[in-house]
Amino acid sequence: MWYTISIRLNIFMRETPDKSEQLFLKLYDTYQHAIFRHCYFRVYNHELAKDLTQDTFMNVWDYMSKGNMVKNPKALLYKIATNSIIDHTRKKKEQSLDRMEKDGFQPVAPHVLEKTIDSDIAMAKLMDILNTLDDIYREAFLLRYVEGLKPKEIAILTEESVNVISVRISRAKRQVTRILNTKNIV
């Protein structure tokens, strides 16, 4: 499906290069949720993922408003999102509790906290498993099973061959399954 959308967007861009605002809105409507998921499954913080998604689209808008042509909109979005995540990680600083309270941090209700903790525990278990994978396998696994991309789409985004991506996905899946079985999670 995204391939068809990308083709339509590419044709649209060639036909109406002066309508970058319309194209940007189409890109945003089409990819906002996918880019959010991409960010979220790398930072595991809902608000931060929203901020990174916003930064990604702002950077795309800056790029497009300068009259630059976008050959592969989806690849551009994922590349900018990944770079935003990397930039954030480099700038990340620990904050003290006093500083957090000064900035508006407030405790939440116990029942909300319990649900959040359960969700966080499940996410932590999944992340522990995924963090045992090499980066190339983890990335392929997340793009395939979290983002829902096909190997061909992942190959385009990562500039690797479809065969290489398929092998990485297969190996990652095998490793995750093995870990789940050894920990008696499944």
CSV table of N, CA and C in Angstrom, one decimal, residues 20-147:
chain,number,residue,atom,x,y,z
A,20,SER,N,4.0,22.6,-2.4
A,20,SER,CA,4.7,21.8,-1.4
A,20,SER,C,3.8,21.7,-0.1
A,21,GLU,N,3.0,22.7,0.1
A,21,GLU,CA,2.1,22.7,1.3
A,21,GLU,C,1.1,21.5,1.2
A,22,GLN,N,0.5,21.4,0.1
A,22,GLN,CA,-0.5,20.3,-0.1
A,22,GLN,C,0.2,18.9,0.0
A,23,LEU,N,1.4,18.8,-0.6
A,23,LEU,CA,2.2,17.6,-0.5
A,23,LEU,C,2.5,17.3,0.9
A,24,PHE,N,3.0,18.3,1.6
A,24,PHE,CA,3.3,18.1,3.0
A,24,PHE,C,2.2,17.6,3.8
A,25,LEU,N,1.0,18.1,3.6
A,25,LEU,CA,-0.2,17.7,4.3
A,25,LEU,C,-0.5,16.2,4.0
A,26,LYS,N,-0.4,15.9,2.7
A,26,LYS,CA,-0.6,14.5,2.3
A,26,LYS,C,0.4,13.5,3.0
A,27,LEU,N,1.7,14.0,3.0
A,27,LEU,CA,2.7,13.2,3.7
A,27,LEU,C,2.4,13.0,5.2
A,28,TYR,N,2.0,14.1,5.8
A,28,TYR,CA,1.6,14.0,7.2
A,28,TYR,C,0.5,13.1,7.5
A,29,ASP,N,-0.6,13.2,6.7
A,29,ASP,CA,-1.8,12.4,6.9
A,29,ASP,C,-1.4,10.9,6.7
A,30,THR,N,-0.6,10.7,5.7
A,30,THR,CA,-0.2,9.3,5.3
A,30,THR,C,0.7,8.6,6.3
A,31,TYR,N,1.7,9.4,6.8
A,31,TYR,CA,2.8,8.7,7.5
A,31,TYR,C,2.9,9.1,9.0
A,32,GLN,N,2.0,10.0,9.5
A,32,GLN,CA,2.2,10.4,10.9
A,32,GLN,C,2.2,9.3,11.9
A,33,HIS,N,1.3,8.3,11.8
A,33,HIS,CA,1.2,7.2,12.7
A,33,HIS,C,2.4,6.3,12.6
A,34,ALA,N,2.9,6.0,11.4
A,34,ALA,CA,4.0,5.1,11.2
A,34,ALA,C,5.3,5.8,11.8
A,35,ILE,N,5.5,7.1,11.6
A,35,ILE,CA,6.6,7.7,12.1
A,35,ILE,C,6.6,7.8,13.6
A,36,PHE,N,5.4,8.0,14.2
A,36,PHE,CA,5.2,8.0,15.6
A,36,PHE,C,5.7,6.6,16.2
A,37,ARG,N,5.2,5.6,15.6
A,37,ARG,CA,5.5,4.2,16.1
A,37,ARG,C,7.0,4.0,16.0
A,38,HIS,N,7.6,4.4,14.9
A,38,HIS,CA,9.0,4.3,14.7
A,38,HIS,C,9.8,5.0,15.8
A,39,CYS,N,9.4,6.2,16.2
A,39,CYS,CA,10.0,6.9,17.2
A,39,CYS,C,9.7,6.2,18.6
A,40,TYR,N,8.5,5.9,18.8
A,40,TYR,CA,8.1,5.3,20.1
A,40,TYR,C,8.9,4.0,20.4
A,41,PHE,N,9.0,3.1,19.5
A,41,PHE,CA,9.7,1.9,19.7
A,41,PHE,C,11.2,2.0,19.8
A,42,ARG,N,11.7,3.2,19.8
A,42,ARG,CA,13.1,3.5,20.0
A,42,ARG,C,13.4,4.3,21.2
A,43,VAL,N,12.4,5.0,21.7
A,43,VAL,CA,12.6,5.8,22.9
A,43,VAL,C,11.7,5.4,24.1
A,44,TYR,N,10.6,4.7,23.8
A,44,TYR,CA,9.7,4.1,24.8
A,44,TYR,C,9.1,5.2,25.7
A,45,ASN,N,8.8,6.3,25.1
A,45,ASN,CA,8.2,7.4,25.9
A,45,ASN,C,7.2,8.1,24.9
A,46,HIS,N,6.0,8.1,25.3
A,46,HIS,CA,4.9,8.6,24.4
A,46,HIS,C,5.1,10.0,24.1
A,47,GLU,N,5.3,10.9,25.1
A,47,GLU,CA,5.4,12.3,24.8
A,47,GLU,C,6.7,12.6,24.0
A,48,LEU,N,7.8,12.0,24.3
A,48,LEU,CA,9.0,12.2,23.6
A,48,LEU,C,8.8,11.7,22.1
A,49,ALA,N,8.2,10.6,21.9
A,49,ALA,CA,7.9,10.1,20.6
A,49,ALA,C,7.1,11.1,19.8
A,50,LYS,N,6.1,11.7,20.5
A,50,LYS,CA,5.3,12.8,19.8
A,50,LYS,C,6.2,14.0,19.4
A,51,ASP,N,7.0,14.4,20.3
A,51,ASP,CA,7.9,15.5,20.0
A,51,ASP,C,8.9,15.2,18.9
A,52,LEU,N,9.4,14.0,18.9
A,52,LEU,CA,10.3,13.6,17.8
A,52,LEU,C,9.6,13.5,16.5
A,53,THR,N,8.3,13.0,16.5
A,53,THR,CA,7.5,13.0,15.3
A,53,THR,C,7.3,14.4,14.8
A,54,GLN,N,7.0,15.3,15.7
A,54,GLN,CA,6.8,16.7,15.3
A,54,GLN,C,8.0,17.3,14.7
A,55,ASP,N,9.2,17.0,15.3
A,55,ASP,CA,10.5,17.5,14.8
A,55,ASP,C,10.7,17.0,13.4
A,56,THR,N,10.4,15.7,13.2
A,56,THR,CA,10.6,15.1,11.9
A,56,THR,C,9.8,15.8,10.8
A,57,PHE,N,8.6,16.0,11.1
A,57,PHE,CA,7.7,16.7,10.1
A,57,PHE,C,8.1,18.1,9.9
A,58,MET,N,8.6,18.8,11.0
A,58,MET,CA,9.1,20.2,10.8
A,58,MET,C,10.3,20.2,9.9
A,59,ASN,N,11.2,19.3,10.1
A,59,ASN,CA,12.4,19.2,9.3
A,59,ASN,C,12.1,18.9,7.8
A,60,VAL,N,11.1,18.0,7.6
A,60,VAL,CA,10.6,17.7,6.2
A,60,VAL,C,10.0,19.0,5.6
A,61,TRP,N,9.2,19.7,6.4
A,61,TRP,CA,8.6,20.9,5.9
A,61,TRP,C,9.7,22.0,5.5
A,62,ASP,N,10.7,22.1,6.4
A,62,ASP,CA,11.8,23.0,6.1
A,62,ASP,C,12.5,22.6,4.8
A,63,TYR,N,12.7,21.3,4.6
A,63,TYR,CA,13.4,20.8,3.4
A,63,TYR,C,12.6,21.1,2.2
A,64,MET,N,11.3,20.8,2.3
A,64,MET,CA,10.4,21.0,1.1
A,64,MET,C,10.1,22.4,0.8
A,65,SER,N,10.0,23.3,1.8
A,65,SER,CA,9.7,24.7,1.6
A,65,SER,C,10.9,25.4,0.9
A,66,LYS,N,12.1,24.8,0.9
A,66,LYS,CA,13.2,25.4,0.2
A,66,LYS,C,13.2,25.0,-1.3
A,67,GLY,N,12.2,24.2,-1.7
A,67,GLY,CA,12.1,23.8,-3.1
A,67,GLY,C,12.8,22.5,-3.4
A,68,ASN,N,13.3,21.8,-2.4
A,68,ASN,CA,13.9,20.5,-2.7
A,68,ASN,C,13.0,19.5,-3.1
A,69,MET,N,13.4,18.7,-4.1
A,69,MET,CA,12.5,17.5,-4.5
A,69,MET,C,12.7,16.3,-3.6
A,70,VAL,N,11.7,15.6,-3.4
A,70,VAL,CA,11.7,14.4,-2.6
A,70,VAL,C,11.5,13.2,-3.5
A,71,LYS,N,12.5,12.4,-3.7
A,71,LYS,CA,12.3,11.2,-4.6
A,71,LYS,C,11.6,10.1,-3.9
A,72,ASN,N,11.9,9.9,-2.6
A,72,ASN,CA,11.2,8.8,-1.9
A,72,ASN,C,10.8,9.4,-0.5
A,73,PRO,N,9.5,9.9,-0.4
A,73,PRO,CA,9.1,10.5,0.8
A,73,PRO,C,9.2,9.7,2.0
A,74,LYS,N,8.8,8.4,1.9
A,74,LYS,CA,8.8,7.6,3.1
A,74,LYS,C,10.2,7.4,3.6
A,75,ALA,N,11.2,7.1,2.7
A,75,ALA,CA,12.6,7.0,3.1
A,75,ALA,C,13.1,8.2,3.8
A,76,LEU,N,12.7,9.4,3.2
A,76,LEU,CA,13.2,10.7,3.8
A,76,LEU,C,12.6,10.8,5.2
A,77,LEU,N,11.4,10.5,5.4
A,77,LEU,CA,10.7,10.6,6.7
A,77,LEU,C,11.4,9.7,7.7
A,78,TYR,N,11.6,8.5,7.4
A,78,TYR,CA,12.3,7.5,8.3
A,78,TYR,C,13.7,8.0,8.6
A,79,LYS,N,14.4,8.4,7.6
A,79,LYS,CA,15.8,8.9,7.8
A,79,LYS,C,15.9,10.1,8.8
A,80,ILE,N,15.0,11.0,8.5
A,80,ILE,CA,15.0,12.2,9.4
A,80,ILE,C,14.5,11.8,10.8
A,81,ALA,N,13.5,10.9,10.9
A,81,ALA,CA,13.1,10.5,12.3
A,81,ALA,C,14.2,9.8,13.0
A,82,THR,N,14.9,8.9,12.3
A,82,THR,CA,16.1,8.2,12.9
A,82,THR,C,17.2,9.2,13.4
A,83,ASN,N,17.4,10.2,12.5
A,83,ASN,CA,18.4,11.2,12.9
A,83,ASN,C,18.0,12.0,14.1
A,84,SER,N,16.7,12.3,14.2
A,84,SER,CA,16.2,13.1,15.3
A,84,SER,C,16.3,12.2,16.6
A,85,ILE,N,16.1,10.9,16.5
A,85,ILE,CA,16.2,10.1,17.7
A,85,ILE,C,17.7,10.0,18.1
A,86,ILE,N,18.6,9.9,17.2
A,86,ILE,CA,20.0,9.9,17.5
A,86,ILE,C,20.4,11.2,18.1
A,87,ASP,N,20.0,12.3,17.5
A,87,ASP,CA,20.3,13.6,18.1
A,87,ASP,C,19.8,13.8,19.5
A,88,HIS,N,18.6,13.3,19.8
A,88,HIS,CA,18.0,13.4,21.1
A,88,HIS,C,18.8,12.6,22.1
A,89,THR,N,19.2,11.4,21.7
A,89,THR,CA,20.0,10.5,22.5
A,89,THR,C,21.3,11.1,22.9
A,90,ARG,N,21.9,11.8,22.0
A,90,ARG,CA,23.2,12.5,22.3
A,90,ARG,C,23.0,13.6,23.3
A,91,LYS,N,21.9,14.3,23.2
A,91,LYS,CA,21.6,15.5,24.0
A,91,LYS,C,21.0,15.1,25.4
A,92,LYS,N,20.6,13.9,25.5
A,92,LYS,CA,19.8,13.5,26.7
A,92,LYS,C,20.6,13.7,28.0
A,93,LYS,N,19.9,14.3,28.9
A,93,LYS,CA,20.5,14.6,30.2
A,93,LYS,C,19.5,14.1,31.3
A,94,GLU,N,20.0,13.6,32.3
A,94,GLU,CA,19.2,13.2,33.5
A,94,GLU,C,18.8,14.4,34.3
A,95,GLN,N,17.5,14.4,34.7
A,95,GLN,CA,17.0,15.5,35.5
A,95,GLN,C,16.7,15.0,36.9
A,96,SER,N,17.0,15.9,37.8
A,96,SER,CA,16.7,15.6,39.2
A,96,SER,C,15.2,15.6,39.5
A,97,LEU,N,14.7,15.0,40.5
A,97,LEU,CA,13.3,15.0,40.9
A,97,LEU,C,12.8,16.5,41.1
A,98,ASP,N,13.6,17.2,41.8
A,98,ASP,CA,13.3,18.6,42.1
A,98,ASP,C,13.1,19.4,40.8
A,99,ARG,N,13.9,19.2,39.9
A,99,ARG,CA,13.8,19.9,38.6
A,99,ARG,C,12.6,19.4,37.8
A,100,MET,N,12.3,18.1,37.9
A,100,MET,CA,11.1,17.6,37.2
A,100,MET,C,9.8,18.2,37.9
A,101,GLU,N,9.8,18.3,39.2
A,101,GLU,CA,8.6,18.9,39.9
A,101,GLU,C,8.5,20.4,39.5
A,102,LYS,N,9.6,21.1,39.4
A,102,LYS,CA,9.6,22.5,39.0
A,102,LYS,C,9.1,22.7,37.6
A,103,ASP,N,9.4,21.7,36.8
A,103,ASP,CA,8.9,21.7,35.4
A,103,ASP,C,7.5,21.3,35.2
A,104,GLY,N,6.8,20.9,36.3
A,104,GLY,CA,5.4,20.5,36.2
A,104,GLY,C,5.1,19.0,36.4
A,105,PHE,N,6.1,18.2,36.8
A,105,PHE,CA,5.8,16.8,37.0
A,105,PHE,C,4.8,16.6,38.1
A,106,GLN,N,3.8,15.8,37.9
A,106,GLN,CA,2.9,15.5,39.0
A,106,GLN,C,2.6,14.0,39.0
A,107,PRO,N,2.4,13.4,40.2
A,107,PRO,CA,2.1,12.0,40.3
A,107,PRO,C,0.7,11.7,39.7
A,108,VAL,N,0.5,10.4,39.3
A,108,VAL,CA,-0.8,10.0,38.8
A,108,VAL,C,-1.6,9.2,39.7
A,109,ALA,N,-2.9,9.0,39.4
A,109,ALA,CA,-3.7,8.2,40.3
A,109,ALA,C,-3.2,6.7,40.3
A,110,PRO,N,-3.4,6.0,41.5
A,110,PRO,CA,-2.9,4.7,41.6
A,110,PRO,C,-3.4,3.7,40.5
A,111,HIS,N,-4.7,3.7,40.2
A,111,HIS,CA,-5.1,2.8,39.2
A,111,HIS,C,-4.5,3.0,37.8
A,112,VAL,N,-4.3,4.3,37.5
A,112,VAL,CA,-3.6,4.6,36.2
A,112,VAL,C,-2.2,4.2,36.3
A,113,LEU,N,-1.6,4.4,37.4
A,113,LEU,CA,-0.2,4.0,37.6
A,113,LEU,C,0.0,2.5,37.5
A,114,GLU,N,-0.9,1.8,38.0
A,114,GLU,CA,-0.9,0.3,38.0
A,114,GLU,C,-0.9,-0.2,36.5
A,115,LYS,N,-1.8,0.4,35.7
A,115,LYS,CA,-1.9,0.0,34.3
A,115,LYS,C,-0.7,0.4,33.6
A,116,THR,N,-0.2,1.6,33.9
A,116,THR,CA,1.0,2.0,33.2
A,116,THR,C,2.2,1.1,33.6
A,117,ILE,N,2.3,0.7,34.9
A,117,ILE,CA,3.4,-0.1,35.3
A,117,ILE,C,3.3,-1.5,34.6
A,118,ASP,N,2.1,-2.1,34.5
A,118,ASP,CA,1.9,-3.4,33.9
A,118,ASP,C,2.4,-3.3,32.4
A,119,SER,N,2.0,-2.2,31.8
A,119,SER,CA,2.3,-2.0,30.4
A,119,SER,C,3.8,-1.8,30.2
A,120,ASP,N,4.4,-1.0,31.2
A,120,ASP,CA,5.8,-0.8,31.1
A,120,ASP,C,6.6,-2.0,31.4
A,121,ILE,N,6.1,-2.9,32.3
A,121,ILE,CA,6.8,-4.2,32.5
A,121,ILE,C,6.8,-5.1,31.3
A,122,ALA,N,5.6,-5.1,30.6
A,122,ALA,CA,5.6,-5.9,29.4
A,122,ALA,C,6.5,-5.4,28.3
A,123,MET,N,6.5,-4.0,28.2
A,123,MET,CA,7.4,-3.4,27.2
A,123,MET,C,8.9,-3.6,27.6
A,124,ALA,N,9.2,-3.6,28.9
A,124,ALA,CA,10.5,-3.8,29.3
A,124,ALA,C,11.0,-5.2,29.0
A,125,LYS,N,10.1,-6.2,29.2
A,125,LYS,CA,10.4,-7.6,28.9
A,125,LYS,C,10.7,-7.7,27.4
A,126,LEU,N,9.8,-7.1,26.6
A,126,LEU,CA,10.0,-7.2,25.1
A,126,LEU,C,11.3,-6.5,24.8
A,127,MET,N,11.6,-5.3,25.4
A,127,MET,CA,12.8,-4.6,25.0
A,127,MET,C,14.1,-5.4,25.5
A,128,ASP,N,14.0,-6.0,26.6
A,128,ASP,CA,15.1,-6.9,27.1
A,128,ASP,C,15.4,-7.9,26.0
A,129,ILE,N,14.4,-8.5,25.5
A,129,ILE,CA,14.6,-9.5,24.4
A,129,ILE,C,15.2,-8.9,23.2
A,130,LEU,N,14.6,-7.8,22.7
A,130,LEU,CA,15.0,-7.1,21.5
A,130,LEU,C,16.4,-6.6,21.7
A,131,ASN,N,16.8,-6.1,22.9
A,131,ASN,CA,18.1,-5.6,23.1
A,131,ASN,C,19.2,-6.6,23.0
A,132,THR,N,18.8,-7.9,23.1
A,132,THR,CA,19.8,-8.9,23.0
A,132,THR,C,20.2,-9.1,21.5
A,133,LEU,N,19.4,-8.6,20.6
A,133,LEU,CA,19.7,-8.8,19.2
A,133,LEU,C,20.7,-7.7,18.7
A,134,ASP,N,21.4,-8.1,17.7
A,134,ASP,CA,22.3,-7.1,17.1
A,134,ASP,C,21.4,-6.0,16.5
A,135,ASP,N,22.0,-4.8,16.3
A,135,ASP,CA,21.2,-3.6,15.8
A,135,ASP,C,20.6,-3.9,14.5
A,136,ILE,N,21.3,-4.6,13.6
A,136,ILE,CA,20.7,-4.8,12.2
A,136,ILE,C,19.5,-5.7,12.3
A,137,TYR,N,19.6,-6.7,13.2
A,137,TYR,CA,18.4,-7.6,13.3
A,137,TYR,C,17.3,-7.0,14.0
A,138,ARG,N,17.6,-6.2,15.1
A,138,ARG,CA,16.5,-5.5,15.8
A,138,ARG,C,15.8,-4.5,14.9
A,139,GLU,N,16.5,-3.8,14.1
A,139,GLU,CA,15.9,-2.8,13.2
A,139,GLU,C,15.0,-3.5,12.2
A,140,ALA,N,15.5,-4.6,11.6
A,140,ALA,CA,14.7,-5.3,10.6
A,140,ALA,C,13.5,-5.9,11.3
A,141,PHE,N,13.6,-6.4,12.5
A,141,PHE,CA,12.5,-7.0,13.2
A,141,PHE,C,11.4,-5.9,13.5
A,142,LEU,N,11.8,-4.8,14.1
A,142,LEU,CA,10.9,-3.7,14.4
A,142,LEU,C,10.2,-3.2,13.1
A,143,LEU,N,11.0,-3.0,12.1
A,143,LEU,CA,10.3,-2.4,10.9
A,143,LEU,C,9.3,-3.4,10.3
A,144,ARG,N,9.6,-4.7,10.4
A,144,ARG,CA,8.7,-5.7,9.9
A,144,ARG,C,7.5,-6.0,10.7
A,145,TYR,N,7.7,-6.2,12.0
A,145,TYR,CA,6.6,-6.6,12.9
A,145,TYR,C,5.9,-5.5,13.7
A,146,VAL,N,6.6,-4.4,13.9
A,146,VAL,CA,6.0,-3.3,14.5
A,146,VAL,C,5.4,-2.3,13.5
A,147,GLU,N,6.3,-1.9,12.6
A,147,GLU,CA,5.9,-1.0,11.5
A,147,GLU,C,5.0,-1.6,10.5
